[in-house]
Coordinates of C-alpha atoms in Angstrom, one line a residue:
X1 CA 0.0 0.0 0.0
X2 CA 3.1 2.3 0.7
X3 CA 4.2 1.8 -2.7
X4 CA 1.2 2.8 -4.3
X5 CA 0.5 6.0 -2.5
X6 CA 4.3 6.9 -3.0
X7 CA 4.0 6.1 -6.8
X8 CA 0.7 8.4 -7.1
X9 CA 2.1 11.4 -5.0
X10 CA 4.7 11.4 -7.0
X11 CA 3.0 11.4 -10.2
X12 CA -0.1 14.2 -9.1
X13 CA 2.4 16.5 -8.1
X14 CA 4.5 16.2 -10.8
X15 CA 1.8 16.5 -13.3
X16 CA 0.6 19.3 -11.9
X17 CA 3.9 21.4 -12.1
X18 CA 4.2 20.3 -15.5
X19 CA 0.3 21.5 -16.1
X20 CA 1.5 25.1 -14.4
X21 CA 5.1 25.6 -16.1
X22 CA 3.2 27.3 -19.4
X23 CA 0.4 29.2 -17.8
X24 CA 1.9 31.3 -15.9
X25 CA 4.5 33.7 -18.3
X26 CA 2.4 37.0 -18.7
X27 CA 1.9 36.8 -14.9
X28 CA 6.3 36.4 -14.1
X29 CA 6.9 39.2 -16.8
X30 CA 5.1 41.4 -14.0
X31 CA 6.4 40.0 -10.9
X32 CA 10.1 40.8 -12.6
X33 CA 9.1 43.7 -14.0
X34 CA 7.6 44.8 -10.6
X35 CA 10.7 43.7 -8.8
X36 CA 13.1 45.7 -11.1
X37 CA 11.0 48.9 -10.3
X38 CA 11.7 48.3 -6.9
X39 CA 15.7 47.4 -7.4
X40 CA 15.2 43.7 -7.1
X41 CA 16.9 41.9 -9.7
X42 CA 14.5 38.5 -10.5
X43 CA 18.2 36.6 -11.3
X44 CA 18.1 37.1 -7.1
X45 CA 14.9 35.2 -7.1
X46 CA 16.2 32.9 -9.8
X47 CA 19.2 32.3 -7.9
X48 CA 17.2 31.5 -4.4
X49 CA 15.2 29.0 -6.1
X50 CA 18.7 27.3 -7.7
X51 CA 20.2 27.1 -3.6
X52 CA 17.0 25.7 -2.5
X53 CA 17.1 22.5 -5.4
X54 CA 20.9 22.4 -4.5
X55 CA 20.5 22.2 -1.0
X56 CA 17.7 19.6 -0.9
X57 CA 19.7 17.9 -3.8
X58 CA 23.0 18.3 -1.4
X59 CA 21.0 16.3 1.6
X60 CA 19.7 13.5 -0.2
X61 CA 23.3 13.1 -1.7
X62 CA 24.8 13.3 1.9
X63 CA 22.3 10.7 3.4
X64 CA 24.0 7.6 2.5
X65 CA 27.3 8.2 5.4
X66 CA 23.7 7.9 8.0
X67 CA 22.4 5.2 6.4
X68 CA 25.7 2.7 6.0
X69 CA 25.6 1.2 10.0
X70 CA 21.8 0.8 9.4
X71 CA 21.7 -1.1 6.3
X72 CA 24.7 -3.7 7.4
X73 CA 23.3 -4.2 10.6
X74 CA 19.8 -4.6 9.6
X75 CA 20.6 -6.8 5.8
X76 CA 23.8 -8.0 6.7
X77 CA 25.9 -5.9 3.5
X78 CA 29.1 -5.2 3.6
X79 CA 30.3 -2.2 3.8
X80 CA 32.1 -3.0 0.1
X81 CA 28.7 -3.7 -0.8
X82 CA 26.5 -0.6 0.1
X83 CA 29.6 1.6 -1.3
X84 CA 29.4 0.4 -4.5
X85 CA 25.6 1.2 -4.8
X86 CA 27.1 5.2 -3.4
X87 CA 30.0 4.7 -5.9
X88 CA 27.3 4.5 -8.5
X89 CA 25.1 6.5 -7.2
X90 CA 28.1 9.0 -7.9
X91 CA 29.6 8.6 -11.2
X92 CA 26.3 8.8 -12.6
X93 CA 25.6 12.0 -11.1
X94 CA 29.1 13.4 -12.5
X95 CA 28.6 11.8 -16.0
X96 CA 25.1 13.1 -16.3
X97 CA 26.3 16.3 -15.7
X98 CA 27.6 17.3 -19.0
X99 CA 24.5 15.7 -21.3
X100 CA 22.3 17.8 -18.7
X101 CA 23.7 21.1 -19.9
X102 CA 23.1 20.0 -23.8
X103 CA 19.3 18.8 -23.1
X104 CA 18.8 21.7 -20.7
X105 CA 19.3 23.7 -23.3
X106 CA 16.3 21.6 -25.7
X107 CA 13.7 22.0 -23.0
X108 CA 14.9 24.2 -20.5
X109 CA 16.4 24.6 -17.0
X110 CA 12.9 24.7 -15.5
X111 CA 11.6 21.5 -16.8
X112 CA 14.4 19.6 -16.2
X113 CA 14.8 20.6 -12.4
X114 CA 11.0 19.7 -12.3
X115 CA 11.6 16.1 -14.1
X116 CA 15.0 15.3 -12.0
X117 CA 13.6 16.6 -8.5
X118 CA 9.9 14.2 -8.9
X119 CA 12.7 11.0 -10.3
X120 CA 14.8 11.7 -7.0
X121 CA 11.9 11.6 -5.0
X122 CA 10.8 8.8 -6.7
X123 CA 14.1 6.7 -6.4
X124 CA 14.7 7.7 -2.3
X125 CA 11.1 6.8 -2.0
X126 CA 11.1 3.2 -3.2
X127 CA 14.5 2.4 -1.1
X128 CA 12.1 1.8 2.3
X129 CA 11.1 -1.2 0.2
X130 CA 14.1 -2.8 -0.9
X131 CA 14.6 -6.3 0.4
X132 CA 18.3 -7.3 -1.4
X133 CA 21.4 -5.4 -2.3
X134 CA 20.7 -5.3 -6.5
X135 CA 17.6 -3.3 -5.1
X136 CA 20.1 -0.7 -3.6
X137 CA 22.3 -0.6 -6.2
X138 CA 19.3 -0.5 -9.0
X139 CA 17.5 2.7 -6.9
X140 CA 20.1 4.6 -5.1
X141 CA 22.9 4.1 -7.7
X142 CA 21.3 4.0 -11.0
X143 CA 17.7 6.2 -10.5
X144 CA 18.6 8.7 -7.7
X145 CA 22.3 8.9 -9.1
X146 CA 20.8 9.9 -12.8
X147 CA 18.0 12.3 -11.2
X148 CA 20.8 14.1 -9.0
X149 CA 23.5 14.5 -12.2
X150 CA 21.0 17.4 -13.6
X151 CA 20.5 19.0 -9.7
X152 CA 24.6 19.3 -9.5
X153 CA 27.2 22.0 -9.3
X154 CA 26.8 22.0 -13.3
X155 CA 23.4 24.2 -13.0
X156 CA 24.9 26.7 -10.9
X157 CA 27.3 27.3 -13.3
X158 CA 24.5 27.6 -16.1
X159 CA 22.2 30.0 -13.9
X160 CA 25.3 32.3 -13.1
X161 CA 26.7 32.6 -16.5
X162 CA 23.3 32.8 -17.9
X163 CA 21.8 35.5 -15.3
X164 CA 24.8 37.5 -13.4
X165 CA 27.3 40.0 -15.7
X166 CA 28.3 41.1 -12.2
X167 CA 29.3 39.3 -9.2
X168 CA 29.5 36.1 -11.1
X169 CA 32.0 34.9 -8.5
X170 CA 30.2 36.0 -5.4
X171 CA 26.7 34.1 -6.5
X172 CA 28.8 30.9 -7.6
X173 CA 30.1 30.4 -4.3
X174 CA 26.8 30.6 -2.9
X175 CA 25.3 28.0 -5.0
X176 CA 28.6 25.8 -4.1
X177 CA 28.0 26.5 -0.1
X178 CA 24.3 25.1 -0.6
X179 CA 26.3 21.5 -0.7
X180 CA 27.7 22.3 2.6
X181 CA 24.2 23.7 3.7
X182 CA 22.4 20.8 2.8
X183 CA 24.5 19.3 4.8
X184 CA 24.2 21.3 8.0
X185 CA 20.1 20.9 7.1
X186 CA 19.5 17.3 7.0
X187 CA 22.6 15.7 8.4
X188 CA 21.8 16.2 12.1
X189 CA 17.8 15.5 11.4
X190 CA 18.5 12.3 9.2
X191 CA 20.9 11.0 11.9
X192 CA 18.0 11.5 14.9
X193 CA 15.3 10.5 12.4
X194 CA 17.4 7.3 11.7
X195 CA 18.0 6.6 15.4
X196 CA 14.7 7.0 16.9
X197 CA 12.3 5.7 14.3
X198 CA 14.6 3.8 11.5
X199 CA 16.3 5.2 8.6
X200 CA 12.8 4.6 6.6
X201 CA 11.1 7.4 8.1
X202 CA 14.2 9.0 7.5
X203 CA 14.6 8.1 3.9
X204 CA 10.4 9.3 3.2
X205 CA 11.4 12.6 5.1
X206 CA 14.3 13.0 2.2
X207 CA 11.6 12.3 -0.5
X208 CA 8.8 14.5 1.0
X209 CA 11.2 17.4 1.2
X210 CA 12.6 17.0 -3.0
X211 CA 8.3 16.5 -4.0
X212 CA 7.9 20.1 -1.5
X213 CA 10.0 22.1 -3.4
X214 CA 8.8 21.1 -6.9
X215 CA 5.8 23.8 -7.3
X216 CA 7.8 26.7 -6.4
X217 CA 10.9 25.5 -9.0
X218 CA 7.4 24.9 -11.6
X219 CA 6.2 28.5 -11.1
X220 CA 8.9 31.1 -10.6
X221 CA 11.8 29.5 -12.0
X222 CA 12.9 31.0 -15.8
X223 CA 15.9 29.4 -18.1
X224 CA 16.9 33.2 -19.1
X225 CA 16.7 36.9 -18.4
X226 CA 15.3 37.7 -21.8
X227 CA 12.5 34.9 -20.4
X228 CA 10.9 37.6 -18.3
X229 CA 12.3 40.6 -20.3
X230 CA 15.3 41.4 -18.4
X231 CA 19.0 41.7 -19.3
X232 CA 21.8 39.6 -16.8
X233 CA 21.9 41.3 -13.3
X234 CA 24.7 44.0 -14.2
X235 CA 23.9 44.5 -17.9
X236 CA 23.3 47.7 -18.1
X237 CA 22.4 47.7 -21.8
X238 CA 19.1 48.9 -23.2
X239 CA 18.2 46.5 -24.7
X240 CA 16.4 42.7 -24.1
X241 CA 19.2 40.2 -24.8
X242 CA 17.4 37.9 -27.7
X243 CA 18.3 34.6 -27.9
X244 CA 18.3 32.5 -30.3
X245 CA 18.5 28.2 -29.5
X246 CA 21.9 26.5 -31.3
X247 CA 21.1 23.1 -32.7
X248 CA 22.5 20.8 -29.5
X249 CA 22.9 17.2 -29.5
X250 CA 24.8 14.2 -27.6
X251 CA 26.9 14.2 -30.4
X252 CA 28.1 17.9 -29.9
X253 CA 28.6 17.1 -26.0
X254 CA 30.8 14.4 -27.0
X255 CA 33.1 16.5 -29.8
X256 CA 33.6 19.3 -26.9
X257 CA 35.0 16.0 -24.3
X258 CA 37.1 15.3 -27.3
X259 CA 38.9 19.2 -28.3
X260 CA 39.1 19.1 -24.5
X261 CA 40.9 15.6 -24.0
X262 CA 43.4 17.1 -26.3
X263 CA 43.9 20.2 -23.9
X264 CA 46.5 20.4 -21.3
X265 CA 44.8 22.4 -18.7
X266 CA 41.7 20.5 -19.0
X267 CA 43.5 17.2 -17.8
X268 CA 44.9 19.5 -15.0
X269 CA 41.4 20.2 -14.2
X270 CA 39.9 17.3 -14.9
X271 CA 42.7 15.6 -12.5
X272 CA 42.2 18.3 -9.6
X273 CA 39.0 17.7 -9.7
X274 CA 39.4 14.3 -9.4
X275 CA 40.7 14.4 -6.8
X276 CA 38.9 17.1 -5.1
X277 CA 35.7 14.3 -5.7
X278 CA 37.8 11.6 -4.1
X279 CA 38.6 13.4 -0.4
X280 CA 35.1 15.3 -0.3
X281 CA 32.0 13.5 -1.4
X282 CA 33.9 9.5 -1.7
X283 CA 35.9 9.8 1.5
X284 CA 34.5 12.4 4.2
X285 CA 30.7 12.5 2.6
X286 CA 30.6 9.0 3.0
X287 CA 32.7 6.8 5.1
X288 CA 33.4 9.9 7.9
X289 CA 30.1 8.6 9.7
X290 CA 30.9 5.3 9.7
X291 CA 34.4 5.9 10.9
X292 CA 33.4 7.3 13.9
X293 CA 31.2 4.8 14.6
X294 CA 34.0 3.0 14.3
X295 CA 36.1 4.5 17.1
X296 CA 32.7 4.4 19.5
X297 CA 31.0 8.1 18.7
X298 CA 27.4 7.8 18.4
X299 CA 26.2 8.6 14.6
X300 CA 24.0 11.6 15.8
X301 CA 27.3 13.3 17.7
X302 CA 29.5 11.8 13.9
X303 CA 26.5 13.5 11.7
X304 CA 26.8 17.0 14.1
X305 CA 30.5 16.7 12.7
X306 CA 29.3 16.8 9.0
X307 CA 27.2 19.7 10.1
X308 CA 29.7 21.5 11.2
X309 CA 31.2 20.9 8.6
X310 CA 28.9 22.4 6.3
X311 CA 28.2 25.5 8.7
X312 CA 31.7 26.6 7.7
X313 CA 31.9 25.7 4.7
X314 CA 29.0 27.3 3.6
X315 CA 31.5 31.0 4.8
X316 CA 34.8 29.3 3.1
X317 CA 32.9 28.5 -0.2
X318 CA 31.3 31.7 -0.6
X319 CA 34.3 33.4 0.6
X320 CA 36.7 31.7 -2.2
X321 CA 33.9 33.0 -4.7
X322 CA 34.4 36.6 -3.5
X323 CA 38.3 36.1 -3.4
X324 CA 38.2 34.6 -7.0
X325 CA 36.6 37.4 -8.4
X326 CA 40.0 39.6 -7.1
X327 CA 43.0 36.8 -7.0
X328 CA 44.7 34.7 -9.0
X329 CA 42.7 31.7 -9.1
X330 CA 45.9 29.0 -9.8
X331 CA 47.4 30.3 -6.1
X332 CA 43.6 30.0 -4.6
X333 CA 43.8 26.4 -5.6
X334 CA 47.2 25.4 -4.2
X335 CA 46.6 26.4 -1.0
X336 CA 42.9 24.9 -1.0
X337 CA 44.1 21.2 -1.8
X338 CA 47.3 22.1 0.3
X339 CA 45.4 22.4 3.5
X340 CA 43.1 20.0 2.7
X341 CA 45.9 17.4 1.9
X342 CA 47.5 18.2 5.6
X343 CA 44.2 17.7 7.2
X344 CA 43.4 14.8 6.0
X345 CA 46.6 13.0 6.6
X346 CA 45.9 14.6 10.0
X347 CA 42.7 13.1 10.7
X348 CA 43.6 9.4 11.8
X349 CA 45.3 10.8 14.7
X350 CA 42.6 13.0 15.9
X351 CA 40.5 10.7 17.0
X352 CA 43.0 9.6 19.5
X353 CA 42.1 13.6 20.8
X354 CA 38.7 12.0 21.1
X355 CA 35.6 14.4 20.4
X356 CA 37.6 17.4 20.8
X357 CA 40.3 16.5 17.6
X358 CA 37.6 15.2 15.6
X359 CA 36.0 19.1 16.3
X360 CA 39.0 21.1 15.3
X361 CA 39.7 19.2 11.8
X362 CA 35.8 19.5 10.7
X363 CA 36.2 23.4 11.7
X364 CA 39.6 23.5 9.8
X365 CA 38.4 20.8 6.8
X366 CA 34.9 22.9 6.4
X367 CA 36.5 26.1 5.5
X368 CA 38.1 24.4 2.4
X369 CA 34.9 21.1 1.5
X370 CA 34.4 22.7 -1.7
X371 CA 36.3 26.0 -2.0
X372 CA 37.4 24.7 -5.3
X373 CA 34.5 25.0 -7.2
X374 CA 34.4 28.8 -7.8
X375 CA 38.1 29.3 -9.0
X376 CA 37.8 26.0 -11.2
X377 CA 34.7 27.3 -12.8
X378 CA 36.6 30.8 -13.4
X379 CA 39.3 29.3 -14.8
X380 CA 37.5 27.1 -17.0
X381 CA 35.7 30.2 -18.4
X382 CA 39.0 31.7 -18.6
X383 CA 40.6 28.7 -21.1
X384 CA 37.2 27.3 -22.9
X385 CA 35.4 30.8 -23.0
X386 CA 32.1 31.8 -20.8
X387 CA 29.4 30.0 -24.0
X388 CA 31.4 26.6 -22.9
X389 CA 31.0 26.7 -19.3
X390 CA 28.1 24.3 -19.2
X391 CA 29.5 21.4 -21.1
X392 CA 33.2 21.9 -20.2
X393 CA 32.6 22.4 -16.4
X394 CA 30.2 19.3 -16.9
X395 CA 32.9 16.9 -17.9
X396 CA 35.0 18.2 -15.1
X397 CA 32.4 17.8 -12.9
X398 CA 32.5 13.8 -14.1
X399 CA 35.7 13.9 -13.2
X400 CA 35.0 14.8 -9.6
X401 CA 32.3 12.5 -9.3
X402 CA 34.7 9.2 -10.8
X403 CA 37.1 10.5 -7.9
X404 CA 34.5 10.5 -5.2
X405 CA 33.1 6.9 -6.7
X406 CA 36.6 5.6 -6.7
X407 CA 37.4 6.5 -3.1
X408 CA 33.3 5.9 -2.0
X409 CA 34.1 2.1 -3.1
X410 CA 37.6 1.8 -2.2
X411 CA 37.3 3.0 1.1
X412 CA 34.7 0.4 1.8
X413 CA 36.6 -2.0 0.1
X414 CA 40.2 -1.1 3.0
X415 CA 37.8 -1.2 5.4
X416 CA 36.3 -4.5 4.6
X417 CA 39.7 -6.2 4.9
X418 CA 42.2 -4.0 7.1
X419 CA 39.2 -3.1 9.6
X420 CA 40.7 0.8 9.4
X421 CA 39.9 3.9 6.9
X422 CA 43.8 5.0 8.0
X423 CA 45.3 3.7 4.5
X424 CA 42.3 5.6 2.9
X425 CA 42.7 8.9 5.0
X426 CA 46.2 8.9 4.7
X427 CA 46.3 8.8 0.7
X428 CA 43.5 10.9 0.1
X429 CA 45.8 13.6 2.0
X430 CA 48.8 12.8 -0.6
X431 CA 46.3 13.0 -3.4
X432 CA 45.9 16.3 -2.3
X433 CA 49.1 17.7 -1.8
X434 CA 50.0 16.7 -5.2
X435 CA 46.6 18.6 -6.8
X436 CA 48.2 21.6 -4.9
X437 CA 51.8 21.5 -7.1
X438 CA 49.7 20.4 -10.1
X439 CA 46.7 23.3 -10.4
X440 CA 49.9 25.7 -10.5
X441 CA 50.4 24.7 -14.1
X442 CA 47.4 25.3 -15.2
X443 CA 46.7 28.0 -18.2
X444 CA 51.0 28.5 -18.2
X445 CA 51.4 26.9 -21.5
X446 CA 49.7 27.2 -24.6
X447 CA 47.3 25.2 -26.2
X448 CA 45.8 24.5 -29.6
X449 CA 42.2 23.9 -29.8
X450 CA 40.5 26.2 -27.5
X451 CA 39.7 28.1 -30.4
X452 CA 38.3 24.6 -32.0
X453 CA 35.5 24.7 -29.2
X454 CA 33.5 27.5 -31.1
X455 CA 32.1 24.8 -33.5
X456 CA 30.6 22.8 -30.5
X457 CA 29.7 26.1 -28.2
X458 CA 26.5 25.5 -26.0
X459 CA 24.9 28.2 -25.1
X460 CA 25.2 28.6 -21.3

């Protein structure tokens, strides 16, 4: 009976927003234009409703480090097992990524945040009836892994290129921070959830809340300025930007990974952020929870950790987006995945500091989670041009997302037959320190075929 009330909540609400998403244009062309009159940009509102599908987005994606303990102890997985269904669960939503910017730009941003939000739900929803592992692996990995790739850190890039001239930097790191936030959010409530009425509830709570924010996304949400008759937020040109849809395809999406394979500072970037993925999301995101379960912290104090976490990352993120609009982006890098390599190699030995260690390296970790995000997008503007963004960022995004899948799995796997996470904290901090020396050559050579991307440009 739960499944079929799910199913049909799922599907009413959804086809109601899509009912909605034409019907209401004459009345948002009055709202914006009634919003400018008053000096309200609607790319404010535009960017309010992209944080709030981050952040929900950001929770579900951070539930799994809760839900680990619970699943072994009540199926009798391995922790191997239930990280490969995460490991999944995370290269889809990096390899999405970059497909998602070319079929965004078919149907629009709007329609796809309604469609991925409503599968999401959809896929959380049906774990409280899962019975065998191939279950978990078929609906966290494969359905709420392809519904998250389009609610990813590739449509804040869209939305700020698209909708901000000015303070591009500023709004990007934002958006990042709403990872961190939607940690700080459902972390601590999905732990106490979890331990007082079983991670079910707290797996419904996670759907409930992706199905809540569907109508507003449906109703105010717009792919473009020139949507509701506005320029970008700092355009200050008279008139409405017109634009004009470029023939996209899968093909195109795939020529751009190609001119890029055969650039130097995309494998640089691609790499870094590699390797950013594998000691955020795949390591800390997932296995930190576990790992202090491990050492006898209960999983509601472990999950205040990842809050913590998230409260400062949310000032470090947006922070490296102010500083990246004003310093050299390179040097911004090399000392994020500097300081996040020392912590790292730092963090097996704080637990023998018990609670009070553990505190200290989530303070000193949070500021830097996922600093990287606004200078990596700047700089790939800066190589592949601003009208690439989408795409290019989306590929690098995979990148980050096959590093967090590789570390989500492997982890689990050095766990399963050392009994420790130390081998798996300590290279995840040598990972880092050798991003640090390697984001330094980025952009100081030359390279052919940055001009070649014009004949695959998206717009974005």
């Amino acid at each position: 009976m739960r499944l079929e009330f799910l199913t049909l909540a799922i599907a009413v609400a959804t086809l109601w927003q899509v009912s909605i998403l034409e019907s209401h244009s004459p009345l948002i062309m009055s709202l914006a234009s009634f919003l400018a009159r008053r000096s309200f940009h609607y790319a404010w509102l535009v960017a309010g409703l992209t944080f709030l599908a981050l952040l929900v987005a950001a929770g579900i994606r951070s539930a799994p480090g809760v839900f680990i303990v619970p699943l072994e102890q009540e199926f009798g997985w391995s922790r191997a097992t239930i990280s490969l269904a995460i490991s999944i669960n995370l290269v889809l939503y990096g390899l999405i990524g970059p497909f998602a910017a070319t079929v965004m730009e078919r149907i629009g941003i709007r329609r796809m945040m309604v469609f991925s939000l409503a599968i999401i739900a959809l896929g959380v929803g049906l774990t409280t009836l899962m019975s065998a592992s191939w279950q978990l692996v078929l609906l966290w990995g494969v359905v709420v892994g392809s519904g998250s790739g389009v609610i990813a850190l590739v449509l804040g890039a869209i939305v700020v290129n698209r909708w901000f001239l000015s303070k591009r930097g500023l709004v990007l790191g934002i958006l990042t921070a709403s990872t961190a936030t939607g940690q700080l959010v459902f972390l601590p409530m999905l732990a106490s959830v979890s331990d007082r009425f079983g991670w079910r509830t707290a797996a419904l709570a996670l759907s409930g809340a992706a199905l809540l924010i569907i109508p507003a996304i449906a109703a105010f949400m717009r792919d473009r300025p020139a949507d509701v008759g506005l320029r970008a937020f700092g355009d200050n040109s008279e008139t409405v930007e017109v634009f004009k849809p470029k023939v996209n395809s899968i093909a195109s999406t795939l020529n751009a990974l190609w001119l890029g394979m055969r650039n130097r500072d995309f494998w640089l970037l691609f790499g870094s952020f590699f390797i950013c993925g594998a000691s955020t999301n795949g390591l800390i995101g997932t296995h930190l929870i576990p790992a202090c379960i491990d050492h006898g912290i209960p999983e509601v104090k472990a999950a205040g950790l990842l809050a913590i976490m998230g409260l400062f990352d949310f000032f470090g993120t947006t922070m490296s987006g102010w500083l990246s609009d004003r310093w050299n982006n390179r040097y911004l890098l090399f000392w994020y995945y500097g300081l996040r390599g020392l912590s790292l190699i730092f963090l097996p030995f704080s637990f023998n500091f018990s609670f009070y260690g553990l505190s200290i390296f989530a303070v000193f970790y949070g500021l830097d989670w996922i600093a990287t995000v606004p200078p990596t997008v700047r700089l790939v503007a800066n190589i592949f041009g601003k009208e690439n963004v989408g795409v290019m960022f989306g590929w690098i995004v995979a990148g980050h997302q096959l590093g967090a899948a590789t570390a989500a799995f492997g982890a689990g796997v050095l766990r399963t037959w050392t009994g420790s996470y130390l081998q798996a904290f300590i290279l995840s901090g040598i990972l880092c320190l050798i991003a640090a020396v390697c984001v330094l050559q980025i952009g100081q050579s030359p390279n052919k075929g940055n001009s070649q991307l014009s004949s695959v440009t998206l717009n974005s």
